[in-house]
PDB file of C-alpha atoms in Angstrom:
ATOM      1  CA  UNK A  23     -28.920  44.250   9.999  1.00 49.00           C
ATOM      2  CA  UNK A  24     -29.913  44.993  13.059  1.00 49.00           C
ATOM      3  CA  UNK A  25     -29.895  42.004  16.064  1.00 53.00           C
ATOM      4  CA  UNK A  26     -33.487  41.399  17.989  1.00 49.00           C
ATOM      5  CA  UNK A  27     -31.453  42.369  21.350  1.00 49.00           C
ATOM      6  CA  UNK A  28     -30.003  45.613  19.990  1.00 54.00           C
ATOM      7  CA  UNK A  29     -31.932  48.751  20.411  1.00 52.00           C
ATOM      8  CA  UNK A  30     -32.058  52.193  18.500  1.00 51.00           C
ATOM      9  CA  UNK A  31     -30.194  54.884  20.158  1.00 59.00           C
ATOM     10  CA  UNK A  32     -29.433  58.649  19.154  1.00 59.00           C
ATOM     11  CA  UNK A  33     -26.856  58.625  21.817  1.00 69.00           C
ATOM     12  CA  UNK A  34     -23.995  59.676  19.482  1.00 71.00           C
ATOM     13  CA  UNK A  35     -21.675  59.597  22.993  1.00 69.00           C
ATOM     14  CA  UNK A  36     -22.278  58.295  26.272  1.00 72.00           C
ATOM     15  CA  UNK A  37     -21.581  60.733  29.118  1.00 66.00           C
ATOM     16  CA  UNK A  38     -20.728  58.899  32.701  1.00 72.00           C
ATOM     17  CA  UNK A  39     -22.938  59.972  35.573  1.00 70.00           C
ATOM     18  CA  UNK A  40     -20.153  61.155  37.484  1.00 77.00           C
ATOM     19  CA  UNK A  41     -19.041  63.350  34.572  1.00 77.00           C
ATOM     20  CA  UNK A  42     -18.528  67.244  35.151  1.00 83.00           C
ATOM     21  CA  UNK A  43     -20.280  67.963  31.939  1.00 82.00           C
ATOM     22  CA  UNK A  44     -23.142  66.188  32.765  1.00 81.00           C
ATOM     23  CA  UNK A  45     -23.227  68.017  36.075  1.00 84.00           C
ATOM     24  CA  UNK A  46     -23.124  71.349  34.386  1.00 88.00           C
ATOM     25  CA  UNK A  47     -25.653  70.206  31.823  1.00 86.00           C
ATOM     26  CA  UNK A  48     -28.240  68.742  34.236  1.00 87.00           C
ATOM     27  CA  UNK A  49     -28.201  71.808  36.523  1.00 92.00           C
ATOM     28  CA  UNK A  50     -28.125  73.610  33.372  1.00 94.00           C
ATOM     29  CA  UNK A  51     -31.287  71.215  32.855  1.00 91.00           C
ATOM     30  CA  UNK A  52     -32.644  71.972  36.137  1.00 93.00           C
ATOM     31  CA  UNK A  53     -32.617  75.866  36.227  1.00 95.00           C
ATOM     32  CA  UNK A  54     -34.242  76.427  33.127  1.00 94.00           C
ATOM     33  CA  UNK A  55     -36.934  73.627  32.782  1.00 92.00           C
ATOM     34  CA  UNK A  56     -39.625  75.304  35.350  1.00 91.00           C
ATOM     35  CA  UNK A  57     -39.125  78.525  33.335  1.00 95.00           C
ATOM     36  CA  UNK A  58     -38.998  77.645  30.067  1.00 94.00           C
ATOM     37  CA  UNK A  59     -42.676  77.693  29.394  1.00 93.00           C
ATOM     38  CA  UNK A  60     -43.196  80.616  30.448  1.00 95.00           C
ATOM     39  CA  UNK A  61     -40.250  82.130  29.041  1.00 96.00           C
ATOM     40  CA  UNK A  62     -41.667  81.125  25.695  1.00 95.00           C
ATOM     41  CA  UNK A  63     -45.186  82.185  25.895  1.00 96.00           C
ATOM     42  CA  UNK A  64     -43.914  85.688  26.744  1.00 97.00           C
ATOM     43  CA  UNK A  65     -41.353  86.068  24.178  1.00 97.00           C
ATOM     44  CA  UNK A  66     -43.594  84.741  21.462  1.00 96.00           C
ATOM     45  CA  UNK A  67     -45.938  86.988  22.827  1.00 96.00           C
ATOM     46  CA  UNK A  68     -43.924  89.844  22.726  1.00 97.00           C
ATOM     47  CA  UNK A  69     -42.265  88.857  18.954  1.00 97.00           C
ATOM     48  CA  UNK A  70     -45.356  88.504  18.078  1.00 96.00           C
ATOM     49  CA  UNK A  71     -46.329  92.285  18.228  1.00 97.00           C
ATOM     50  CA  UNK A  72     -43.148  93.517  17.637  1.00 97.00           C
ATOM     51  CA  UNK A  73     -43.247  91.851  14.398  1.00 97.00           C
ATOM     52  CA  UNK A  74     -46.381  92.927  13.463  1.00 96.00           C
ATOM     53  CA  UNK A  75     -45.339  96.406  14.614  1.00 97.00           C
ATOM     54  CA  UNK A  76     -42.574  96.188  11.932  1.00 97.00           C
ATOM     55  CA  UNK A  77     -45.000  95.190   9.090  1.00 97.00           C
ATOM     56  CA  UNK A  78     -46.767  98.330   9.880  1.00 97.00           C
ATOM     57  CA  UNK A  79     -43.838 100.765   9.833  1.00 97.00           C
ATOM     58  CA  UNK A  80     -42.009  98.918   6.621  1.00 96.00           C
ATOM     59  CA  UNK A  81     -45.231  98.710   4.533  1.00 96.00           C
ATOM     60  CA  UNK A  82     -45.792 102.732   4.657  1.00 96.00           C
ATOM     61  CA  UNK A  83     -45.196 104.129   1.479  1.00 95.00           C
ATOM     62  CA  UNK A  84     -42.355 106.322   2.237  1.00 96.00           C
ATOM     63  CA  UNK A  85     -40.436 103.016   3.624  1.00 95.00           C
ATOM     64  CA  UNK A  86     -41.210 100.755   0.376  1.00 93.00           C
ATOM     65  CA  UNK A  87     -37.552  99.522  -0.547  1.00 91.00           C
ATOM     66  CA  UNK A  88     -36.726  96.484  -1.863  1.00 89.00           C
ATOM     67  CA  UNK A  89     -34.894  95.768   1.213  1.00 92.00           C
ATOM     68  CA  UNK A  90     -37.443  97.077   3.193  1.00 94.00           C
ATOM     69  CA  UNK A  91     -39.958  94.971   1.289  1.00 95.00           C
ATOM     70  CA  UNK A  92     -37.952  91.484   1.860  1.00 95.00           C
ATOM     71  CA  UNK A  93     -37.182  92.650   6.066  1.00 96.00           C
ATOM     72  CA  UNK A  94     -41.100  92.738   5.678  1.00 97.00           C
ATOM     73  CA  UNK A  95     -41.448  89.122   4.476  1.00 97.00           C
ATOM     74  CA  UNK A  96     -39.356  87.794   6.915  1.00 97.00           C
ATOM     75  CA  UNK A  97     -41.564  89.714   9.552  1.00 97.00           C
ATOM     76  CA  UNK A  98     -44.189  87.680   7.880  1.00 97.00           C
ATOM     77  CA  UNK A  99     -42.925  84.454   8.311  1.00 97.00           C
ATOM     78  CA  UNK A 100     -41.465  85.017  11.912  1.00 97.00           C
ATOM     79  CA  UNK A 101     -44.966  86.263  12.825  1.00 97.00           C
ATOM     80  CA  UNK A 102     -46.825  83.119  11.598  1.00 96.00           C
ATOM     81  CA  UNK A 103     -43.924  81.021  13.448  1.00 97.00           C
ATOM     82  CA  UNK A 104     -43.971  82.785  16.775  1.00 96.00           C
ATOM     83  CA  UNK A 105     -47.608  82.994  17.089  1.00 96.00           C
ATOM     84  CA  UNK A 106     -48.426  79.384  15.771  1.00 96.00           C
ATOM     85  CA  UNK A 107     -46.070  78.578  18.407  1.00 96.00           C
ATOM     86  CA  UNK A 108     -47.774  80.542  21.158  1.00 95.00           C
ATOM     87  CA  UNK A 109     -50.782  78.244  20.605  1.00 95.00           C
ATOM     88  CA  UNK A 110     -48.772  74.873  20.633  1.00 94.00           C
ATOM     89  CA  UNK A 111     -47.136  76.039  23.675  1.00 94.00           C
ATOM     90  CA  UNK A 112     -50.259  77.377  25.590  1.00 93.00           C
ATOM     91  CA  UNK A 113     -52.496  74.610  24.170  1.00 92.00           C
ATOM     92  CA  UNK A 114     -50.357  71.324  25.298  1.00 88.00           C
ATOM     93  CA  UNK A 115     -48.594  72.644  28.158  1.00 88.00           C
ATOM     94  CA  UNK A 116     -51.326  74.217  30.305  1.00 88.00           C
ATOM     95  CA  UNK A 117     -54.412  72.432  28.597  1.00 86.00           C
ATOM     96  CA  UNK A 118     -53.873  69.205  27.168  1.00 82.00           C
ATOM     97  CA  UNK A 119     -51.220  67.150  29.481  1.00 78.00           C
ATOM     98  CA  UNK A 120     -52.843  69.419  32.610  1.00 79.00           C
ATOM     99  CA  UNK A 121     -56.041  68.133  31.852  1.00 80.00           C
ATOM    100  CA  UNK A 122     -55.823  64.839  29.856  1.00 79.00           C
ATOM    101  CA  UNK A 123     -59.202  64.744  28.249  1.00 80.00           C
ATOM    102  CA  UNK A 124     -59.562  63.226  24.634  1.00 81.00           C
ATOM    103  CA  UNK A 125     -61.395  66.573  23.620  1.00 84.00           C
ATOM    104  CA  UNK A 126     -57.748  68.202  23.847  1.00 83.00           C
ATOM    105  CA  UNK A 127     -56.631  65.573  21.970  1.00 85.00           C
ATOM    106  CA  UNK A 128     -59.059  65.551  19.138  1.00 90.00           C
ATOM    107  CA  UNK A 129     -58.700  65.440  15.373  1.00 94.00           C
ATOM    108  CA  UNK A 130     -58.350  69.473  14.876  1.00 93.00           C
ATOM    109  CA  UNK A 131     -55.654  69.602  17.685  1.00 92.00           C
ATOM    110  CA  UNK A 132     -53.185  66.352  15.557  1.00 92.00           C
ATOM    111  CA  UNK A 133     -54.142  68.509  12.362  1.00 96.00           C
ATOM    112  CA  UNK A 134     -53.110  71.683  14.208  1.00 95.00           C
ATOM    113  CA  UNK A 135     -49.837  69.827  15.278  1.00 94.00           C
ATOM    114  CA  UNK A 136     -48.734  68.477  11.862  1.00 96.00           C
ATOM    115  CA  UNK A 137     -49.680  72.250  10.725  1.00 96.00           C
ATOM    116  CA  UNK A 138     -47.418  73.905  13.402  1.00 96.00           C
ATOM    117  CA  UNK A 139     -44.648  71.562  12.418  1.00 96.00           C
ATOM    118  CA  UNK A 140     -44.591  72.306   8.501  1.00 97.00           C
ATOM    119  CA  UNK A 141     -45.419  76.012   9.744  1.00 95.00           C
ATOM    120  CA  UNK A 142     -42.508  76.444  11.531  1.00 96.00           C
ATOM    121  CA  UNK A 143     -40.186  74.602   9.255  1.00 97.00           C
ATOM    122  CA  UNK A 144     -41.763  76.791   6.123  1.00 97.00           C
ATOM    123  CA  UNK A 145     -41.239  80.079   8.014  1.00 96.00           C
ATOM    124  CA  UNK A 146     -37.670  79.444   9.369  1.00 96.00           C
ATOM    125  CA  UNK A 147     -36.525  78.578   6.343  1.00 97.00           C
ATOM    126  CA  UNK A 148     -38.160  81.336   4.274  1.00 97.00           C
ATOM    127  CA  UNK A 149     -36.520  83.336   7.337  1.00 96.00           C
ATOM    128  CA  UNK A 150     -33.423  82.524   6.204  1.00 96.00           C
ATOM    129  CA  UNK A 151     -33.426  82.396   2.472  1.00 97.00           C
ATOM    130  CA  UNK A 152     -35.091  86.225   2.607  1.00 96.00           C
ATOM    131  CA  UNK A 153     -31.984  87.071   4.873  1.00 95.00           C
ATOM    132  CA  UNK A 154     -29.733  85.699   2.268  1.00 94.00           C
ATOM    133  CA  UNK A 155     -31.738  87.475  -0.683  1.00 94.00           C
ATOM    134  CA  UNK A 156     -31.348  90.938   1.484  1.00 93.00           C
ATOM    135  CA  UNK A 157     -27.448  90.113   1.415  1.00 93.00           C
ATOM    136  CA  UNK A 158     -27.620  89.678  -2.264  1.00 92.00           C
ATOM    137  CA  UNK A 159     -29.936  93.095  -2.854  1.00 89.00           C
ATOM    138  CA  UNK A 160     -27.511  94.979  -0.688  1.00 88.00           C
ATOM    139  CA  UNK A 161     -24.536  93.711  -2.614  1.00 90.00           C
ATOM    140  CA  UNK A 162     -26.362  94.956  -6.181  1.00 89.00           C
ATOM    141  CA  UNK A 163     -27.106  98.399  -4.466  1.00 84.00           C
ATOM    142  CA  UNK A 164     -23.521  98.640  -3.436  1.00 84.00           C
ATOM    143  CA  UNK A 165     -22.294  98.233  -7.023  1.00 71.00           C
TER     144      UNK A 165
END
């Protein structure tokens, strides 16, 4: 049991100041912070399309395999991922803590966020089973 003075920490190791990996990791920190927004809205811009691109090409008749048909699924899932992600990403970074109005932080926009959340979760991990069903229809074709 926990004391009243105690507090929760997810610290698994402290790291002194004067540290050289926490040097490296806050300049680390410090480069890529300004661009990571940015760096995020354009490549789940750009995955985005290209996904969607491959959903096109795969889903022609002449490319129907079952391989073809599961690398299709998991363009599926990475599409609803990436581009459920470009909204979180545009919608809190550049609307809602820019401008911190309750109408950004309505109802729709917490039912939006709990829907990104189990979105992502969903598609990454139907990402990953499909890549390990793809293994599993290779190794049939192979026999």
């Amino acid at each position: 049991m926990m004391n009243a003075l105690e507090q929760c920490q997810t610290v698994i190791f402290q790291l002194p100041e004067k540290s050289i990996v926490y040097a490296w990791l806050y300049n680390i920190h410090s480069f890529y912070r300004p661009i990571h927004t940015y760096l995020s809205i354009f490549l789940c811009a750009v995955g985005t399309l290209c996904n969607f691109c491959n959903i096109v090409v795969l889903t022609r008749k002449q490319m129907r395999t079952p391989v073809n048909m599961i690398l299709t699924a998991m363009a599926c899932c990475d599409t609803v991922v990436l581009f459920s992600n470009l909204i979180y990403t545009t919608h809190y970074t550049f609307v809602a803590f820019a401008n911190c109005h309750p109408k950004h932080w309505s109802y729709g926009w917490a039912m939006f966020l709990i829907s990104h959340a189990n979105l992502s979760l969903v598609g990454h991990s139907s990402s990953v089973w499909l890549s390990g069903n793809t293994y599993i229809v290779e190794i049939f074709n192979l026999a």
